[in-house]
Short mmCIF file of C-alpha atoms in Angstrom, two decimals:
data_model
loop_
_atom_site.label_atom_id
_atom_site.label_comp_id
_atom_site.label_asym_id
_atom_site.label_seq_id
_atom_site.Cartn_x
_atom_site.Cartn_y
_atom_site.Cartn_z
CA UNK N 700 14.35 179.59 131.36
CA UNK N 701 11.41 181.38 129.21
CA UNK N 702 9.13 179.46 127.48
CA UNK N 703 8.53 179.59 123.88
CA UNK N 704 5.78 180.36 121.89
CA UNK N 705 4.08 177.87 120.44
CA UNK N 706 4.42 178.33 116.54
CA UNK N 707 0.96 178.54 114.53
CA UNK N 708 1.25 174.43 113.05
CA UNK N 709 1.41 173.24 116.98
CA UNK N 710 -2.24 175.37 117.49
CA UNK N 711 -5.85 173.66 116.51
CA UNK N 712 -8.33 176.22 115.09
CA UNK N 713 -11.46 174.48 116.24
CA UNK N 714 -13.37 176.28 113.93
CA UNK N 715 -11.14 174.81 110.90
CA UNK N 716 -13.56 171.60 109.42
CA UNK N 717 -10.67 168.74 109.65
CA UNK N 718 -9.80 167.34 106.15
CA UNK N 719 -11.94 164.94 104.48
CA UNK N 720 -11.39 161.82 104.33
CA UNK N 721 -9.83 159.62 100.94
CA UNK N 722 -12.34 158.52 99.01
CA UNK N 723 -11.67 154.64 99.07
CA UNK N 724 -9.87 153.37 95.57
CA UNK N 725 -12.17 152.38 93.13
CA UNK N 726 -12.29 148.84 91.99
CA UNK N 727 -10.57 148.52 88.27
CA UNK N 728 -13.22 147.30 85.51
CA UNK N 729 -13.82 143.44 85.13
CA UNK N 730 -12.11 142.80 81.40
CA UNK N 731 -14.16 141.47 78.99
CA UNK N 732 -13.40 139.76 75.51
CA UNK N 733 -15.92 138.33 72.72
CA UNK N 734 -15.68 135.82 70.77
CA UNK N 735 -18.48 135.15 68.28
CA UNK N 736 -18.50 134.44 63.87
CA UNK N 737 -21.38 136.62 63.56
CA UNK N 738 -20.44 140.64 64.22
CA UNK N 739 -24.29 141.72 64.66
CA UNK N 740 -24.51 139.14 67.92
CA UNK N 741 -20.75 140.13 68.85
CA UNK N 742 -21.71 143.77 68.48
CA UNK N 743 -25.18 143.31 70.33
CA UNK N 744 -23.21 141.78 73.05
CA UNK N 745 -20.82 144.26 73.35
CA UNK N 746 -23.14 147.14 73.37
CA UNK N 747 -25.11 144.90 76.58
CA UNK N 748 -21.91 144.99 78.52
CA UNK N 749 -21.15 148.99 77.50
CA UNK N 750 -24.10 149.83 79.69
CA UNK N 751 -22.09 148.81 82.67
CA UNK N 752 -19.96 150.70 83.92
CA UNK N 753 -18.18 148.14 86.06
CA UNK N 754 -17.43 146.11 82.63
CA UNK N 755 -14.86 147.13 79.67
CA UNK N 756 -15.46 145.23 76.27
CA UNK N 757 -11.17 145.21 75.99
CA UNK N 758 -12.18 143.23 72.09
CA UNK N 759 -14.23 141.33 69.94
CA UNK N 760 -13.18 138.20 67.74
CA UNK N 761 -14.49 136.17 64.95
CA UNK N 762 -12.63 132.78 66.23
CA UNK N 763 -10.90 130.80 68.42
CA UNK N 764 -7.55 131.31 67.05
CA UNK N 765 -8.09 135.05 67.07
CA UNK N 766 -8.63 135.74 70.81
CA UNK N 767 -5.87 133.08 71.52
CA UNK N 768 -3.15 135.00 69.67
CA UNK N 769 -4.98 138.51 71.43
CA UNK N 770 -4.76 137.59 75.43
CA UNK N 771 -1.52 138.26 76.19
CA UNK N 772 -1.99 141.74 75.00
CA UNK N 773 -5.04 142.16 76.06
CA UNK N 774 -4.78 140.19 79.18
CA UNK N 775 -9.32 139.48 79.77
CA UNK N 776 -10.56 138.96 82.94
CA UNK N 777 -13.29 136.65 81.64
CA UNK N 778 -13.89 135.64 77.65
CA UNK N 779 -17.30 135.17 76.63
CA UNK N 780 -17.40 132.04 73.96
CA UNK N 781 -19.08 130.93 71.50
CA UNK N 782 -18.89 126.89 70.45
CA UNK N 783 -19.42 126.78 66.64
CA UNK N 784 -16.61 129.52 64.77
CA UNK N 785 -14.37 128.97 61.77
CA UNK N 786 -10.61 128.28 62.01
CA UNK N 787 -11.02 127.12 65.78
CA UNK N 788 -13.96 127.08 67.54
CA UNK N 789 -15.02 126.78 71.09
CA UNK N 790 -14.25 124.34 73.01
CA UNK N 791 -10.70 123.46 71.26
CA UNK N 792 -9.69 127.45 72.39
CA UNK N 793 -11.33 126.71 76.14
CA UNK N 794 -8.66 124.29 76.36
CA UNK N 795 -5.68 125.90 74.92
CA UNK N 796 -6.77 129.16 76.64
CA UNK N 797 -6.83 127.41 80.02
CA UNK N 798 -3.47 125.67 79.47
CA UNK N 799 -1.96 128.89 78.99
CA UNK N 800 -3.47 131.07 81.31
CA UNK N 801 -5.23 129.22 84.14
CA UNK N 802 -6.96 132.14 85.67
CA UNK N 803 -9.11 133.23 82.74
CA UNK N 804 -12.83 132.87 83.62
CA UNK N 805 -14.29 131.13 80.26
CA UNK N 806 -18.19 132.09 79.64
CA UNK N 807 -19.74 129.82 77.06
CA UNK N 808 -22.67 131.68 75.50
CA UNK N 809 -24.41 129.83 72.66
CA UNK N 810 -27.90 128.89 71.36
CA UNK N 811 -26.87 125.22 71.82
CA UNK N 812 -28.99 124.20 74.52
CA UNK N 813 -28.49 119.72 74.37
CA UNK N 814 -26.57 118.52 77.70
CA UNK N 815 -24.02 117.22 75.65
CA UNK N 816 -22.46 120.56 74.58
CA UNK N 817 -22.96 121.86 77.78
CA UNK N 818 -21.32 119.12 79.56
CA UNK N 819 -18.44 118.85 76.91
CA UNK N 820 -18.18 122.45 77.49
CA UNK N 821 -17.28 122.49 81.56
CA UNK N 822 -15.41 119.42 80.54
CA UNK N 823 -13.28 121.62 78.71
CA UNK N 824 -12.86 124.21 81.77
CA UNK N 825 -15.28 126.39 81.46
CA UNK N 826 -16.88 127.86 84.19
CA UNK N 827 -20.69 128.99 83.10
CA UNK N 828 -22.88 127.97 80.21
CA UNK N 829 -25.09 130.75 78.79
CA UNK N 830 -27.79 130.98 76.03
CA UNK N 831 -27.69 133.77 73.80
CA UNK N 832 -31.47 134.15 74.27
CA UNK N 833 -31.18 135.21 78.05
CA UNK N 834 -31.93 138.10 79.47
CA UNK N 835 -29.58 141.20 79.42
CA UNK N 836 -28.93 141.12 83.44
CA UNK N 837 -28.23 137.38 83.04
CA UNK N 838 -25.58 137.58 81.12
CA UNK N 839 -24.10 140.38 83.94
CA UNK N 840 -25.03 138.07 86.72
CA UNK N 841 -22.98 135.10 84.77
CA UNK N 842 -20.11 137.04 84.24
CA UNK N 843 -19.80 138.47 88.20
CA UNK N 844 -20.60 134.51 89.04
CA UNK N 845 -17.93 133.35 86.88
CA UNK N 846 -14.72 136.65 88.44
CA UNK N 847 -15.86 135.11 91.86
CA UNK N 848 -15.07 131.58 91.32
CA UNK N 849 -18.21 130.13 90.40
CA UNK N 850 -19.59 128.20 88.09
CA UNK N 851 -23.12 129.41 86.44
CA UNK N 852 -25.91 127.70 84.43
CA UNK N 853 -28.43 129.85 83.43
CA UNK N 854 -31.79 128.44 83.71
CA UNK N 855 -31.95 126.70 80.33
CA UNK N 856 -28.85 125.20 80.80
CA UNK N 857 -29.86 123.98 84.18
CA UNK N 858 -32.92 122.42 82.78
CA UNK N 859 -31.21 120.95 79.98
CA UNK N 860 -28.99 118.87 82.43
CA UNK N 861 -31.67 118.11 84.89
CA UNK N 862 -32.56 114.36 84.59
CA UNK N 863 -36.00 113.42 83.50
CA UNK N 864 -38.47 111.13 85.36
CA UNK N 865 -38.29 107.44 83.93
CA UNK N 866 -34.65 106.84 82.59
CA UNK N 867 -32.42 107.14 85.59
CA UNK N 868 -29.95 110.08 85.79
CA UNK N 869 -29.36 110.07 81.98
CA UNK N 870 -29.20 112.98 80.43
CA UNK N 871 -31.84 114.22 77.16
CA UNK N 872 -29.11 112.93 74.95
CA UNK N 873 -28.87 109.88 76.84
CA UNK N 874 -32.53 109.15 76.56
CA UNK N 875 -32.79 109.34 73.06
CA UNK N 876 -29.53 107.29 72.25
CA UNK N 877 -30.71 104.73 74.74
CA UNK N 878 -34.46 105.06 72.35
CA UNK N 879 -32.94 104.31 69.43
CA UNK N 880 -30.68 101.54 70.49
CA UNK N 881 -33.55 99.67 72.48
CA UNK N 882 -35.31 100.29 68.86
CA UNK N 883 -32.62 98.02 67.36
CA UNK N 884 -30.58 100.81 65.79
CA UNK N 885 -26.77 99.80 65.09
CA UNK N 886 -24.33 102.85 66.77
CA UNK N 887 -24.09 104.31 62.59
CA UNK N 888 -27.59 104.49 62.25
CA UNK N 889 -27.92 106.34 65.41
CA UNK N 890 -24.98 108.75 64.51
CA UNK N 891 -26.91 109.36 60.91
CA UNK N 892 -30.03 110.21 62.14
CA UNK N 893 -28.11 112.26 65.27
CA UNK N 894 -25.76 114.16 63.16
CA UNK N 895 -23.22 112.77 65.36
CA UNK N 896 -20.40 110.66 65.00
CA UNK N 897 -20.01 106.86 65.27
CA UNK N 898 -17.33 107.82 67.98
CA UNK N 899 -19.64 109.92 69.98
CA UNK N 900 -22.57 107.28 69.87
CA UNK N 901 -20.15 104.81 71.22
CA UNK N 902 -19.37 107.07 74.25
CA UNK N 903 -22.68 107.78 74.98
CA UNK N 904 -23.49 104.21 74.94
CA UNK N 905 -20.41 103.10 77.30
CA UNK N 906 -21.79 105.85 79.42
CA UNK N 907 -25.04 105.03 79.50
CA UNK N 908 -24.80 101.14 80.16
CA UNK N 909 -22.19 102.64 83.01
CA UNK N 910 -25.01 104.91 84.59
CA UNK N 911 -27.32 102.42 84.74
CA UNK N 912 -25.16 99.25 85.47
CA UNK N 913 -26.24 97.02 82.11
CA UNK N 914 -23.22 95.69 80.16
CA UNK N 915 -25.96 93.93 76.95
CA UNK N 916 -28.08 95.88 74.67
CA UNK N 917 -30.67 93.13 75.34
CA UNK N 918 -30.22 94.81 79.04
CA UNK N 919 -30.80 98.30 77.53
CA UNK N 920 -33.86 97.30 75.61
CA UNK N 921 -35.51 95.61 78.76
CA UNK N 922 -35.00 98.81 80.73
CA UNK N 923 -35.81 100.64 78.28
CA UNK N 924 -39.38 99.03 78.33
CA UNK N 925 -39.89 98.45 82.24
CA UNK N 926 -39.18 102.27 82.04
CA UNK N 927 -41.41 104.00 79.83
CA UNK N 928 -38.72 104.69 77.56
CA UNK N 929 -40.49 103.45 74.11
CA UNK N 930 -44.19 104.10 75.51
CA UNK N 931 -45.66 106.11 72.67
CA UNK N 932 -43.07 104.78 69.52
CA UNK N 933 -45.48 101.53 68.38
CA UNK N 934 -42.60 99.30 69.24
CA UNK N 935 -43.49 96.19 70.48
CA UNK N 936 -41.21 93.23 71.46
#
């Protein structure tokens, strides 16, 4: 039996360099929308996010209603929000958003800084809390926090919720509702001078007798002075 050659693809050429290897696939761009009433901040923060080049600005929106009616087209990664728009703003889109498309990653970025729009806001679903005076790699870090899962506070934010020495765990907002109440301030007066409504006060005040386990405003006034609370107002009792 005679052998056969062995054809030319069966022979290694040592001095052939083997073929290099695939470059691994490159990770798509995280999807960005903004949503903001004023078009110099929405176009500030869209030229921030350009300079990325793991980021693509997919739109920009005056209102709520606006990037509602865009996200199926559009389909965002994360949104960043603003809270205070025409038509629809912030918080009432968070929660229609999020009923509609669970996996969005909602980014609240505003120049509202009290803990009570910041905790109304993660109430709501979102997932980080921003203020639009932060740094330019903040708002990058926030929105890589925010595609992995977690939730981020920027530092303001963070101090905003942090509670302060002599009142408990209430919040800033807390504090001063539970000043003016101890002060003998019905819940309207307290919404007038607030800007708030009576509705709000009232929640804040079931919350705060809650937190602190008094159930009388005679309770919340004595606390309020074995506290600190009114040192410094020239109440006396």
């Amino acid at each position: 039996m005679t052998d056969q050659p062995a054809s030319t693809s069966d022979l290694h050429d040592p001095t052939t360099p083997p073929a290099p290897a695939k470059a691994p696939a490159k990770a798509p761009a995280t999807r960005v929308a903004i949503v903001d009433d004023h078009p110099l901040v929405a176009e500030g923060i869209e030229a921030i996010l350009d300079s990325f080049p793991d980021l693509e600005v997919v739109g920009t929106f005056s209102n709520g209603r606006a990037i509602i009616e865009a996200v199926p087209t559009l389909n965002p990664d994360v949104i960043l929000l603003d809270l205070n728009m025409p038509e629809m703003g912030g918080l009432t889109a968070c929660e229609i958003l999020l009923e509609n498309h669970p996996d969005l990653r909602i980014l609240i970025l505003s120049m509202h800084d009290s803990p009570e729009y910041i905790s109304t806001a993660l109430d709501h679903g979102a997932l980080g809390y921003v203020l639009k005076d932060v740094p330019t790699d903040e708002i990058k870090r926030a929105i890589d926090a925010v595609m992995r899962g977690e939730q981020y506070l920027c530092t303001g934010a963070q101090g905003s919720l942090t509670p302060q020495p002599g009142a408990g765990h209430l919040t800033n907002r807390e504090q001063t509702i539970l000043l003016q109440l101890a002060q003998g301030q019905s819940n309207k007066e307290v919404a007038l001078t607030l800007d708030i409504s009576v509705r709000t006060v009232e929640t804040h005040r079931k919350n705060i007798k809650k937190k602190l386990g008094i159930s009388s405003t005679a309770g919340l006034t004595r606390y309020a002075l074995e506290h600190g609370v009114l040192q410094g107002t020239g109440q006396t009792f």
